[in-house]
Amino acid sequence: MPHSSGPPAMPTPMKGCPICVRLDKAWRAARDQGDRKSADKFAGALINHHTTRHPGAW
């Protein structure tokens, strides 16, 4: 079932923010390799960065 209410499940990288881009790439790579522990770590870091540095962007 698609996510239909509230903010997106994962934030999209902010244009021009190298930290967002780097964390997003690391999260996707870990997820695609099946490394759930690393994927969770990078997802948490991305969400934390996004909500701290880009509040209101969701």
PDB file of C-alpha atoms in Angstrom:
ATOM      1  CA  MET A   1       0.000   0.000   0.000  1.00  0.00           C
ATOM      2  CA  PRO A   2       1.498   3.385  -0.917  1.00  0.00           C
ATOM      3  CA  HIS A   3       2.227   5.975   1.722  1.00  0.00           C
ATOM      4  CA  SER A   4      -0.718   8.341   1.429  1.00  0.00           C
ATOM      5  CA  SER A   5      -0.843  10.702   4.391  1.00  0.00           C
ATOM      6  CA  GLY A   6       1.641  12.834   6.270  1.00  0.00           C
ATOM      7  CA  PRO A   7       5.199  13.518   5.203  1.00  0.00           C
ATOM      8  CA  PRO A   8       7.034  11.142   2.883  1.00  0.00           C
ATOM      9  CA  ALA A   9       8.626   8.121   4.498  1.00  0.00           C
ATOM     10  CA  MET A  10      12.118   9.387   3.613  1.00  0.00           C
ATOM     11  CA  PRO A  11      13.053  12.968   2.848  1.00  0.00           C
ATOM     12  CA  THR A  12      14.383  13.776  -0.596  1.00  0.00           C
ATOM     13  CA  PRO A  13      17.819  15.374  -0.672  1.00  0.00           C
ATOM     14  CA  MET A  14      17.712  19.155  -0.696  1.00  0.00           C
ATOM     15  CA  LYS A  15      19.038  20.605  -3.929  1.00  0.00           C
ATOM     16  CA  GLY A  16      22.529  21.963  -3.383  1.00  0.00           C
ATOM     17  CA  CYS A  17      23.115  20.225  -0.029  1.00  0.00           C
ATOM     18  CA  PRO A  18      26.090  17.841  -0.338  1.00  0.00           C
ATOM     19  CA  ILE A  19      25.382  16.258   3.058  1.00  0.00           C
ATOM     20  CA  CYS A  20      21.852  15.282   1.998  1.00  0.00           C
ATOM     21  CA  VAL A  21      23.153  13.836  -1.256  1.00  0.00           C
ATOM     22  CA  ARG A  22      25.939  11.878   0.451  1.00  0.00           C
ATOM     23  CA  LEU A  23      23.673  10.426   3.148  1.00  0.00           C
ATOM     24  CA  ASP A  24      20.987   9.533   0.589  1.00  0.00           C
ATOM     25  CA  LYS A  25      23.495   7.728  -1.641  1.00  0.00           C
ATOM     26  CA  ALA A  26      24.939   5.825   1.326  1.00  0.00           C
ATOM     27  CA  TRP A  27      21.461   4.844   2.517  1.00  0.00           C
ATOM     28  CA  ARG A  28      20.408   3.623  -0.938  1.00  0.00           C
ATOM     29  CA  ALA A  29      23.633   1.652  -1.440  1.00  0.00           C
ATOM     30  CA  ALA A  30      23.307  -0.089   1.928  1.00  0.00           C
ATOM     31  CA  ARG A  31      19.628  -0.814   1.297  1.00  0.00           C
ATOM     32  CA  ASP A  32      20.337  -2.232  -2.162  1.00  0.00           C
ATOM     33  CA  GLN A  33      23.094  -4.456  -0.746  1.00  0.00           C
ATOM     34  CA  GLY A  34      20.735  -5.793   1.903  1.00  0.00           C
ATOM     35  CA  ASP A  35      22.752  -4.358   4.809  1.00  0.00           C
ATOM     36  CA  ARG A  36      19.844  -3.394   7.011  1.00  0.00           C
ATOM     37  CA  LYS A  37      21.947  -2.249   9.958  1.00  0.00           C
ATOM     38  CA  SER A  38      23.912   0.237   7.844  1.00  0.00           C
ATOM     39  CA  ALA A  39      20.795   1.301   5.959  1.00  0.00           C
ATOM     40  CA  ASP A  40      19.041   2.053   9.254  1.00  0.00           C
ATOM     41  CA  LYS A  41      22.058   4.041  10.455  1.00  0.00           C
ATOM     42  CA  PHE A  42      22.201   6.162   7.290  1.00  0.00           C
ATOM     43  CA  ALA A  43      18.417   6.620   7.218  1.00  0.00           C
ATOM     44  CA  GLY A  44      18.471   7.889  10.793  1.00  0.00           C
ATOM     45  CA  ALA A  45      21.334  10.253  10.010  1.00  0.00           C
ATOM     46  CA  LEU A  46      19.544  11.551   6.905  1.00  0.00           C
ATOM     47  CA  ILE A  47      16.304  12.184   8.776  1.00  0.00           C
ATOM     48  CA  ASN A  48      18.166  13.843  11.654  1.00  0.00           C
ATOM     49  CA  HIS A  49      20.150  16.066   9.278  1.00  0.00           C
ATOM     50  CA  HIS A  50      17.077  16.921   7.234  1.00  0.00           C
ATOM     51  CA  THR A  51      14.924  17.895  10.211  1.00  0.00           C
ATOM     52  CA  THR A  52      17.779  19.885  11.797  1.00  0.00           C
ATOM     53  CA  ARG A  53      19.143  21.703   8.742  1.00  0.00           C
ATOM     54  CA  HIS A  54      16.050  21.882   6.553  1.00  0.00           C
ATOM     55  CA  PRO A  55      13.049  22.252   8.902  1.00  0.00           C
ATOM     56  CA  GLY A  56       9.811  22.835   7.061  1.00  0.00           C
ATOM     57  CA  ALA A  57      11.114  21.193   3.891  1.00  0.00           C
ATOM     58  CA  TRP A  58       8.897  18.161   4.483  1.00  0.00           C
TER      59      TRP A  58
END
